[in-house]
Coordinates of C-alpha atoms and ligand atoms in Angstrom, one line a residue:
X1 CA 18.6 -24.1 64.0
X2 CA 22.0 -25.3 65.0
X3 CA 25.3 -23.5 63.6
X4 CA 28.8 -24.4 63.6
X5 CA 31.9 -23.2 62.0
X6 CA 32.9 -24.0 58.7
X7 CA 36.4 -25.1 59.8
X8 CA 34.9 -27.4 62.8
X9 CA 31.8 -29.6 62.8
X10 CA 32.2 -29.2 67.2
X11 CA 30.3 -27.0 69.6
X12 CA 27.5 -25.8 67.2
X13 CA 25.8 -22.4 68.6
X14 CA 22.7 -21.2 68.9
X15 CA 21.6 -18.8 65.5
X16 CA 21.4 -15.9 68.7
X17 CA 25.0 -17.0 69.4
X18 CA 26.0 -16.7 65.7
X19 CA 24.2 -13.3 64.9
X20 CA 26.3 -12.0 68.0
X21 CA 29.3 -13.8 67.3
X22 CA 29.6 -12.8 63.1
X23 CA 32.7 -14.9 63.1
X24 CA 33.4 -18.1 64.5
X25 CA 36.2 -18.1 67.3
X26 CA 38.2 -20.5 64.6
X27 CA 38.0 -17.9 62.1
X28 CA 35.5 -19.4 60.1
X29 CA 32.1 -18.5 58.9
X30 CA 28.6 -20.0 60.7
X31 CA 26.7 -22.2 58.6
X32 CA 23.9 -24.6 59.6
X33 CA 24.8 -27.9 61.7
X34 CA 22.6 -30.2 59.1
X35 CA 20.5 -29.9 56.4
X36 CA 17.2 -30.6 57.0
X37 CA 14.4 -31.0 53.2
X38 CA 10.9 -28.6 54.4
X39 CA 9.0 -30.0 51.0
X40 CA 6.0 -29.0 53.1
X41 CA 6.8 -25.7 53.1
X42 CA 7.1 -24.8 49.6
X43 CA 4.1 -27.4 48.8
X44 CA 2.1 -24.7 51.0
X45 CA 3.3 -21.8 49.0
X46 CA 1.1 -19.8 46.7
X47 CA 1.1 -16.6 44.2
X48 CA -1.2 -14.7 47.3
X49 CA 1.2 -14.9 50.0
X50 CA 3.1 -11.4 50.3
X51 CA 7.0 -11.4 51.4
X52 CA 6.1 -11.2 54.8
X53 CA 3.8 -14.5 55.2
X54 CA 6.5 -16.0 53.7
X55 CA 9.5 -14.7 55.9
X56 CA 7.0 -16.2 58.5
X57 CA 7.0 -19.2 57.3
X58 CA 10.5 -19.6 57.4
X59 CA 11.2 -18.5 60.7
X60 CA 8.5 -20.8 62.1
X61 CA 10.4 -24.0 60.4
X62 CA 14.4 -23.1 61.3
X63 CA 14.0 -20.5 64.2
X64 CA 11.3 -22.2 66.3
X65 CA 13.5 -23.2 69.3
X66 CA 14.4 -19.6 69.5
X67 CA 11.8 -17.4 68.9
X68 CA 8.3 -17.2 70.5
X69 CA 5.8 -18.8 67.5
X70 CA 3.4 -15.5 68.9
X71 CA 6.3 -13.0 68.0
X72 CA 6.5 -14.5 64.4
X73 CA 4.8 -13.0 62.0
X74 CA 5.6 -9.2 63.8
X75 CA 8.9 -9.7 63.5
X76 CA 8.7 -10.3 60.1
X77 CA 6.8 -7.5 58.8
X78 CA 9.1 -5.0 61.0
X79 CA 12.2 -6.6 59.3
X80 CA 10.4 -6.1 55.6
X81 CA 8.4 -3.2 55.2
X82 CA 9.8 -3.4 52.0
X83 CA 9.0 -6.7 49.5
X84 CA 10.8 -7.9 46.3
X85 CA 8.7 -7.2 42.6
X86 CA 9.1 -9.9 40.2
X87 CA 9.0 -8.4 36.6
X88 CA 8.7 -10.6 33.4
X89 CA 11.0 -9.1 31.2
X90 CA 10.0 -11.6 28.3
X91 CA 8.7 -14.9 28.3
X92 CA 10.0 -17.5 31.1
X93 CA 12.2 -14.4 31.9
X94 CA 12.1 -12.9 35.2
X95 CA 13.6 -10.0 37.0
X96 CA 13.5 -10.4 40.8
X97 CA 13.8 -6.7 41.9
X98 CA 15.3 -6.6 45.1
X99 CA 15.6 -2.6 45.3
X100 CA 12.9 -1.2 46.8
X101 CA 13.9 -0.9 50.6
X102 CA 16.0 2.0 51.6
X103 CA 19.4 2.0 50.9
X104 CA 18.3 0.7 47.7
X105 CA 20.2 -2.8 46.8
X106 CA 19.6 -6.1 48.2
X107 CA 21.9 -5.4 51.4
X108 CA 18.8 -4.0 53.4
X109 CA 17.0 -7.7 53.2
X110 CA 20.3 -8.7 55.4
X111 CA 20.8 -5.4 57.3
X112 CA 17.1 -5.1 58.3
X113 CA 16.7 -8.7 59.4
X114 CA 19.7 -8.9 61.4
X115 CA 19.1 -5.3 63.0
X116 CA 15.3 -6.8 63.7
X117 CA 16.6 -10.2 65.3
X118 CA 19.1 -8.7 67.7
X119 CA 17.0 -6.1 68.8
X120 CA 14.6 -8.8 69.9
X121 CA 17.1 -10.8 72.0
X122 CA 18.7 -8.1 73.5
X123 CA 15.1 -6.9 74.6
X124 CA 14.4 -10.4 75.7
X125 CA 17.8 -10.4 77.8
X126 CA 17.5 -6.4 78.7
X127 CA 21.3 -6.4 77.2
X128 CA 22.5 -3.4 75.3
X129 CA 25.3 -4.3 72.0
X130 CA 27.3 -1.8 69.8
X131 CA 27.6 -2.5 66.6
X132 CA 30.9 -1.4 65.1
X133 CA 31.9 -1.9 61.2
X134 CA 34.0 -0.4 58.8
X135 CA 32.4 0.2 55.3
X136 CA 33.9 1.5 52.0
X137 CA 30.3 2.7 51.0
X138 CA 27.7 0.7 50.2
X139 CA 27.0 -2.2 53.2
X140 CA 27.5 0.9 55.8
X141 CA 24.5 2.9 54.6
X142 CA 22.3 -0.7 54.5
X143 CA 23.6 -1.1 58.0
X144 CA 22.7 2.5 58.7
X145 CA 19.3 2.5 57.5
X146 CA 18.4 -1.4 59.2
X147 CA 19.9 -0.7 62.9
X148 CA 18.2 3.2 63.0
X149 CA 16.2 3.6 66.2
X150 CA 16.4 0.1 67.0
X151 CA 16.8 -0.4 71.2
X152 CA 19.2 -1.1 72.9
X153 CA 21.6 -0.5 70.5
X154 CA 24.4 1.7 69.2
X155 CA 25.9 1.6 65.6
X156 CA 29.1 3.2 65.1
X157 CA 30.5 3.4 61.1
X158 CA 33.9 3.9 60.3
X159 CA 34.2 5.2 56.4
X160 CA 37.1 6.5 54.8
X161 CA 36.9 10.8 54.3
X162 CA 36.9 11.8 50.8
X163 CA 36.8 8.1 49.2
X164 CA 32.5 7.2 49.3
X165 CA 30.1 8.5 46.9
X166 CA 28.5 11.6 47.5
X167 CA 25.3 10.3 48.1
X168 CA 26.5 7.4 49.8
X169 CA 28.2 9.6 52.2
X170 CA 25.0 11.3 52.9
X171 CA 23.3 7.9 53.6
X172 CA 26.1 7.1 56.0
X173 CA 25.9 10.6 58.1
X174 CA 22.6 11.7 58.0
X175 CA 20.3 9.4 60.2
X176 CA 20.9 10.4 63.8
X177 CA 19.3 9.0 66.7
X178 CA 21.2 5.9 67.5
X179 CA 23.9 5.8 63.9
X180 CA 27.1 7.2 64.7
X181 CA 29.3 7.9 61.6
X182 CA 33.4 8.4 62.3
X183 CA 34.6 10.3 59.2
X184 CA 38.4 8.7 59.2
X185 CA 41.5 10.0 57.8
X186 CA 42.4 7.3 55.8
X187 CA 41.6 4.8 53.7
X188 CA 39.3 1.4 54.0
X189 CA 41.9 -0.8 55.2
X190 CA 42.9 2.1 57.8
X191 CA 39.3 1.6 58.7
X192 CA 39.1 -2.0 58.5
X193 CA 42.7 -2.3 61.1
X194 CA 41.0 0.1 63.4
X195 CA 38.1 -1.7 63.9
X196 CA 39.8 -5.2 63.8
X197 CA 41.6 -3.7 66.8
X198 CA 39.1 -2.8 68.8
X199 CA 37.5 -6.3 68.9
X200 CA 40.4 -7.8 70.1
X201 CA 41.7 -4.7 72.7
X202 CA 41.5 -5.9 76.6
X203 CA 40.9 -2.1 76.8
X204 CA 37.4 -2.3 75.3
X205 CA 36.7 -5.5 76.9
X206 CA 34.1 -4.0 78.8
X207 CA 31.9 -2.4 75.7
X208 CA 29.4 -5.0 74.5
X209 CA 30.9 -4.7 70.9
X210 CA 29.7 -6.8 67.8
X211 CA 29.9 -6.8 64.0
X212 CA 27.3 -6.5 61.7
X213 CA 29.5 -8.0 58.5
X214 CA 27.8 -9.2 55.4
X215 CA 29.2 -12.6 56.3
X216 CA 26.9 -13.0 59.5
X217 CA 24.0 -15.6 59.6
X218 CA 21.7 -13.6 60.2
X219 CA 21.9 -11.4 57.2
X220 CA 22.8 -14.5 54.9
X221 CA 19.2 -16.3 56.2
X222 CA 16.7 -13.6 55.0
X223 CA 18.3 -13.6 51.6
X224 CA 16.8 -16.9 51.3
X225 CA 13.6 -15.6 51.5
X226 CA 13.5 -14.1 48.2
X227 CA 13.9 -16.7 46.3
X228 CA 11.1 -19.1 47.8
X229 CA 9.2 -15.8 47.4
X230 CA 10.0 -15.6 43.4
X231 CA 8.9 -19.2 43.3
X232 CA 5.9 -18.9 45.2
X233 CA 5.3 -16.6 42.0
X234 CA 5.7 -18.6 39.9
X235 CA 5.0 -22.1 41.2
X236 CA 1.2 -22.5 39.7
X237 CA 2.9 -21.5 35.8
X238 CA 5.5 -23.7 36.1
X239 CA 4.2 -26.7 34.6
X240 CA 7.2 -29.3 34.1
X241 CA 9.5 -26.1 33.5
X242 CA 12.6 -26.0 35.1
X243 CA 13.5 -23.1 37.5
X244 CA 16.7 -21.6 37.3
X245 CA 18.4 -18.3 39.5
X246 CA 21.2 -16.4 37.5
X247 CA 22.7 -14.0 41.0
X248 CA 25.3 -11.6 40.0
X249 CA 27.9 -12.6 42.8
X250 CA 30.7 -10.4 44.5
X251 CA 31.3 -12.3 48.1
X252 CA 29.0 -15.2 46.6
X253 CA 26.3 -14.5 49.8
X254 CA 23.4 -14.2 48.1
X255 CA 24.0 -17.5 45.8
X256 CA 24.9 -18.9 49.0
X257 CA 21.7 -17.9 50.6
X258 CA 19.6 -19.8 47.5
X259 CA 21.9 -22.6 47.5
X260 CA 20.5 -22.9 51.4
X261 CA 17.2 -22.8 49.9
X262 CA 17.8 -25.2 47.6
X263 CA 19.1 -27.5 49.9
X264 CA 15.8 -26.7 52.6
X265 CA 13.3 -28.1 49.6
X266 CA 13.2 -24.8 47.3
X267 CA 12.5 -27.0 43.6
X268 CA 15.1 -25.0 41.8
X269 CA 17.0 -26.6 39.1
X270 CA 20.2 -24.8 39.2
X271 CA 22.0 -21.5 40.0
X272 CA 24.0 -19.3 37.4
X273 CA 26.9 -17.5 39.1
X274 CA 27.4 -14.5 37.2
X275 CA 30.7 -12.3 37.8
X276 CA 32.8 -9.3 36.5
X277 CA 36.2 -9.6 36.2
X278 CA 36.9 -10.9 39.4
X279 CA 35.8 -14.7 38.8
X280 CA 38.0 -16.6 41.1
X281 CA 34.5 -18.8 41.8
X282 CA 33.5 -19.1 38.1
X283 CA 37.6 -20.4 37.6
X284 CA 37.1 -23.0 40.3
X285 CA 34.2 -24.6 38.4
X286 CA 36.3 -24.5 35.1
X287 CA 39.9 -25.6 36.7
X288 CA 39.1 -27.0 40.1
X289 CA 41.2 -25.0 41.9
X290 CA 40.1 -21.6 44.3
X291 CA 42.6 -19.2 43.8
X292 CA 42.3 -16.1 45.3
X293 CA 43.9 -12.8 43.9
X294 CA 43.8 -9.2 44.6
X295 CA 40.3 -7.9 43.1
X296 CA 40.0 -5.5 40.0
X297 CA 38.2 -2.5 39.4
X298 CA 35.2 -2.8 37.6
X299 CA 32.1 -1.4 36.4
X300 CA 29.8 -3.0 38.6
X301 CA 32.2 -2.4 42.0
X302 CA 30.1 -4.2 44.3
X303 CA 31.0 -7.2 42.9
X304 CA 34.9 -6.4 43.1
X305 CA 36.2 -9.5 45.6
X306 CA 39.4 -11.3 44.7
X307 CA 38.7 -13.7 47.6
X308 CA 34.8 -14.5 48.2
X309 CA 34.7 -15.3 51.8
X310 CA 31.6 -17.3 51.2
X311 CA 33.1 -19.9 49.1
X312 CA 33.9 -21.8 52.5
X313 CA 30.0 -22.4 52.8
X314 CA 29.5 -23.5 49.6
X315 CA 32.4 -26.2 50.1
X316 CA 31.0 -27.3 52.8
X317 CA 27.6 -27.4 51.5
X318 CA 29.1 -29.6 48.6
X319 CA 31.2 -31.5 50.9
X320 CA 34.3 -30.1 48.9
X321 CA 32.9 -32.3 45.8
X322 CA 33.3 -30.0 42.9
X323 CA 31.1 -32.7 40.5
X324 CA 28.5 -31.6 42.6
X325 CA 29.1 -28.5 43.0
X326 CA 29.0 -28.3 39.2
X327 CA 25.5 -30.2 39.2
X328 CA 24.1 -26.9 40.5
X329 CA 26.2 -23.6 40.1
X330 CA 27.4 -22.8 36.8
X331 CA 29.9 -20.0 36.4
X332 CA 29.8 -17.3 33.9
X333 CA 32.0 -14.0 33.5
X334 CA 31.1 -11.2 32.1
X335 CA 33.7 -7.8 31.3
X336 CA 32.6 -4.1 31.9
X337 CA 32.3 -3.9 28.1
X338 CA 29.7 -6.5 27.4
X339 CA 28.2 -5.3 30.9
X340 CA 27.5 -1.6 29.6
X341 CA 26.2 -3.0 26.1
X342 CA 23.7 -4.8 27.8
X343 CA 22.6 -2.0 29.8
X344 CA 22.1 -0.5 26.9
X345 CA 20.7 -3.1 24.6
X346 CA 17.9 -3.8 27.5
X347 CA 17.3 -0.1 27.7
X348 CA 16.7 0.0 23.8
X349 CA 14.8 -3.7 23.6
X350 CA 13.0 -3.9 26.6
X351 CA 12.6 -0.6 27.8
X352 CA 14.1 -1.0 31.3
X353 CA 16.7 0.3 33.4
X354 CA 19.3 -2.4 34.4
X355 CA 22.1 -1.4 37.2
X356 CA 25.2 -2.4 35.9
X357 CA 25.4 -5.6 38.5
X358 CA 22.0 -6.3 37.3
X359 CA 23.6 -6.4 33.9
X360 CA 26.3 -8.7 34.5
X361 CA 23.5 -11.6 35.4
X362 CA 21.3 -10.7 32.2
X363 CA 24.6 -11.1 29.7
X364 CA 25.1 -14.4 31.7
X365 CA 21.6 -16.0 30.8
X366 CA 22.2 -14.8 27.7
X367 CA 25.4 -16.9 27.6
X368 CA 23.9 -20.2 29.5
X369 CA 21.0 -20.0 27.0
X370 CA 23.2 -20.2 24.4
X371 CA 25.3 -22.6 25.7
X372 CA 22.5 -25.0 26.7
X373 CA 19.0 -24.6 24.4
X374 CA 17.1 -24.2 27.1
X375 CA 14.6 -21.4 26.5
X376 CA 11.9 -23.5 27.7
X377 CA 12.7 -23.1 31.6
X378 CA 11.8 -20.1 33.5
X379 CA 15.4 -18.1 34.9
X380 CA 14.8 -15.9 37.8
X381 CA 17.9 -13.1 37.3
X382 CA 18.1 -11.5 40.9
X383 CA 18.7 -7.7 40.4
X384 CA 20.9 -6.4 43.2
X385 CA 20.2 -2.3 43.0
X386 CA 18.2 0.5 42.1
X387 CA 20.1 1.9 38.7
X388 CA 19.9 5.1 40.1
X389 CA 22.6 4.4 42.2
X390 CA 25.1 4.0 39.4
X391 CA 23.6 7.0 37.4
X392 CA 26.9 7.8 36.0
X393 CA 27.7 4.3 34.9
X394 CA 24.4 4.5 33.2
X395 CA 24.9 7.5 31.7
X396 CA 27.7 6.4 29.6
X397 CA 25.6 3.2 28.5
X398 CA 22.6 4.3 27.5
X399 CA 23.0 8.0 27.5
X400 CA 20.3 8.4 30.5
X401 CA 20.4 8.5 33.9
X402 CA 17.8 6.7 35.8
X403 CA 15.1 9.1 37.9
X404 CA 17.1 9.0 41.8
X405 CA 13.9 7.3 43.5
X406 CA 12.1 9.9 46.4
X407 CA 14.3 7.9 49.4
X408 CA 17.4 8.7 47.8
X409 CA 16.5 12.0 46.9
X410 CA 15.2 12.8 50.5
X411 CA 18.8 11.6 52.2
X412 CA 20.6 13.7 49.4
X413 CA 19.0 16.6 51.0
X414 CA 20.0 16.1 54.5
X415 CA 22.9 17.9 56.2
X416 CA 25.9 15.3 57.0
X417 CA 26.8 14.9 60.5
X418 CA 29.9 13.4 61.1
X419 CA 32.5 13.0 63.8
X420 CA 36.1 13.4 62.2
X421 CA 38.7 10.8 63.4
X422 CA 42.4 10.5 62.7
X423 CA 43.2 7.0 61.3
X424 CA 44.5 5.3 64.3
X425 CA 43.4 2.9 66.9
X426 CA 43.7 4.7 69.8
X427 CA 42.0 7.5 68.4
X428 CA 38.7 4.9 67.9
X429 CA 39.3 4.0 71.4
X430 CA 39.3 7.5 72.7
X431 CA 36.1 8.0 71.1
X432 CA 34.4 4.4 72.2
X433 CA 35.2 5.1 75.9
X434 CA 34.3 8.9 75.6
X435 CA 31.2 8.3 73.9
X436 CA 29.6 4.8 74.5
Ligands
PLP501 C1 26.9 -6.8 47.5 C2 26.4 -6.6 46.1 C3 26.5 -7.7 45.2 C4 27.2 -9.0 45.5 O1 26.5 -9.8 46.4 P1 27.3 -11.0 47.1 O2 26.3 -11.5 48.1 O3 28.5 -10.3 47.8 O4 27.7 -11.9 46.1 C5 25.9 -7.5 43.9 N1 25.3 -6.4 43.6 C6 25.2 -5.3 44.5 C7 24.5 -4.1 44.0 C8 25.7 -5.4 45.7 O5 25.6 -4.4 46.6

């Protein structure tokens, strides 16, 4: 699979050279070359195949000029030991539970592949990287998790003393081995400068540094996965039904990663964008104009971006045409009161536990169905993270705190190790050429 910048169609890369790269030298994001239709490989789909067989497949149809066809299916179960459940909530709706690998939330389908995939060429090339990234909570213990006792690698997390979660501070600090946390004193964008720095420093030319950002290819590509796998599900039920995804959408990568599906043969209908209060997307579909702004504090915080980066892919995957754009992404937003009333109104109908991000996408179907009388098709609502991980947000909705699942209990247990940095550049430097 060839990749080029989203801001240039010239000198496409390898995917190796994007995973390595994260960011284009022009500043823009990787995103595939062409668009090839696979029909054959959704036709061979069925309810049987696990996750993993279908990773496989995948990587045998986009990654075959990079990867040994004998290394395939290995590589794929080491990246998922994990696998999405699909739940039917009611009839012809779905919940696609992608929770169940460490961290948690969707972000270790990315984190895990990406960790998996640069292990392999580095091993191949008997190269060593360092992965350095800033997080302000969630993405770093993902990362964490994915890159732990991977070879030839080190993983060095910046995250901002006193300002993560508890429990996500323990997630960040406590694996060891290979995961370095730096406990900075500052704040996110103190970590975010510091590490900006270092990639661009002549000083630290000489330490094989790369990012592991959400934007890079090679955690956008899994995320595709999923949803082939949801409709693998479903496929032999689906009559002439419809099939729809509703994705609750912060940085818009996961819609991306469907609408790259899509576009590789998955028969989906259409995609429902579902936002908090930070809907610069859903506003572009309605007013055809992308305006970023400074993001708000909501309710379901992983979803607070005031400027999706990944809105550059999706323009280019539409060719900038918003009409048909429109054809397949519909925009809904949905405020943290309506968010915690559904949490609780699906905890009182349905019996189930809904994180709040989770929640945002059910109030959207709700919305669409209304909108549109279409309770015939089948809507697929991606569900982002484990509830537990929001107990106190679902405390004040339904009155209940969801059971912390044994993973997250066992991290909470472990004793943090961290190494305490001041919240300059040269004190990251200092460290980097001490330590690595
Ligand atoms: C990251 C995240 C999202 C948003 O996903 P994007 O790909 O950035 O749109 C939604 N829910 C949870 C729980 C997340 O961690």
């Amino acid at each position: 699979m060839l990749l080029r910048s989203t801001r240039n169609i010239k000198d496409p890369v390898s995917f190796e050279q994007a995973i390595f790269q994260g960011l284009a030298p022009d500043g823009g994001l990787y995103h595939p070359l062409k668009f090839n239709s696979y029909p054959e490989l959704f036709a061979s789909m069925n309810s049987r195949q696990n996750f993993q067989t279908i990773a496989a497949s995948f990587i045998r149809q986009l990654l075959c000029e990079e990867v040994n066809p004998d290394d395939i299916q290995a590589l794929a179960e080491k990246a998922f030991p994990f696998s999405p459940v699909l739940k039917e909530l009611e009839k012809n709706l779905f919940v696609l539970e992608l929770f169940h690998g460490p961290s948690c939330a969707f972000k270790d389908y990315g984190a895990s592949f990406l960790a998996t995939m640069m292990e392999y060429f580095l091993k191949k090339e008997k190269k060593r990287a360092i992965i350095l990234t800033a997080t302000s909570g969630d993405t770093g213990s993902a990362v964490a998790r994915a890159f732990l006792n991977k070879e030839n690698i080190e993983v060095v997390i910046l995250y901002p003393s006193g300002r993560v979660s508890p429990l996500q501070e323990k997630q960040l600090t406590t694996s060891g081995h290979n995961i370095h946390a730096l406990e900075v004193q500052g704040n996110f964008d103190d970590c975010q400068k510091m590490v900006k720095e270092a990639f661009t420093s002549k000083e630290l030319q000489t330490l094989p540094l790369t990012s592991a950002n959400s934007i890079n290819m090679g955690r956008l590509l899994p995320q595709s996965f999923y949803y082939a796998y949801a409709y693998a599900q479903l496929k032999e039920s689906l009559d002439k039904q419809a099939l729809r995804f509703c994705v609750p959408s912060g940085n818009f990568g996961n819609l991306t990663a469907g609408l790259y599906a899509w576009k590789w043969g998955l028969p989906a209908h259409s995609f429902i964008a579902a936002t908090n209060a930070n809907d610069v997307i859903p506003q572009y579909l309605l007013q055809g104009k992308f305006i970023p702004r400074p993001s708000v504090a909501t309710a379901s915080n992983a979803m607070d971006v005031g400027n999706p980066s990944n809105f550059e892919r999706m323009e280019a995957l539409f060719h900038s045409d918003i009409q048909e754009m429109r054809k397949t992404v519909s925009g809904y937003v949905v405020n943290d009161k309506l968010t915690l009333d559904t949490i609780q109104k699906v905890q009182s109908s349905w019996n189930y536990m809904m994180d709040p991000h989770t929640a945002v996408g059910f109030h959207a179907i709700q919305k669409y169905r209304s909108e549109s009388s279409t309770l015939q098709d089948k809507i697929v609502l991606l569900s982002t993270a484990h509830p537990a991980k929001f107990n106190e947000i679902m405390e004040q909705a339904c009155g209940e705190a969801a059971p912390l699942p044994a993973r997250l209990q066992e991290v909470a247990r472990k004793k943090k190790e961290s190494i305490v940095i001041e919240n300059t550049f040269d004190a990251l430097r200092d460290y980097l050429l001490r330590s690595h």
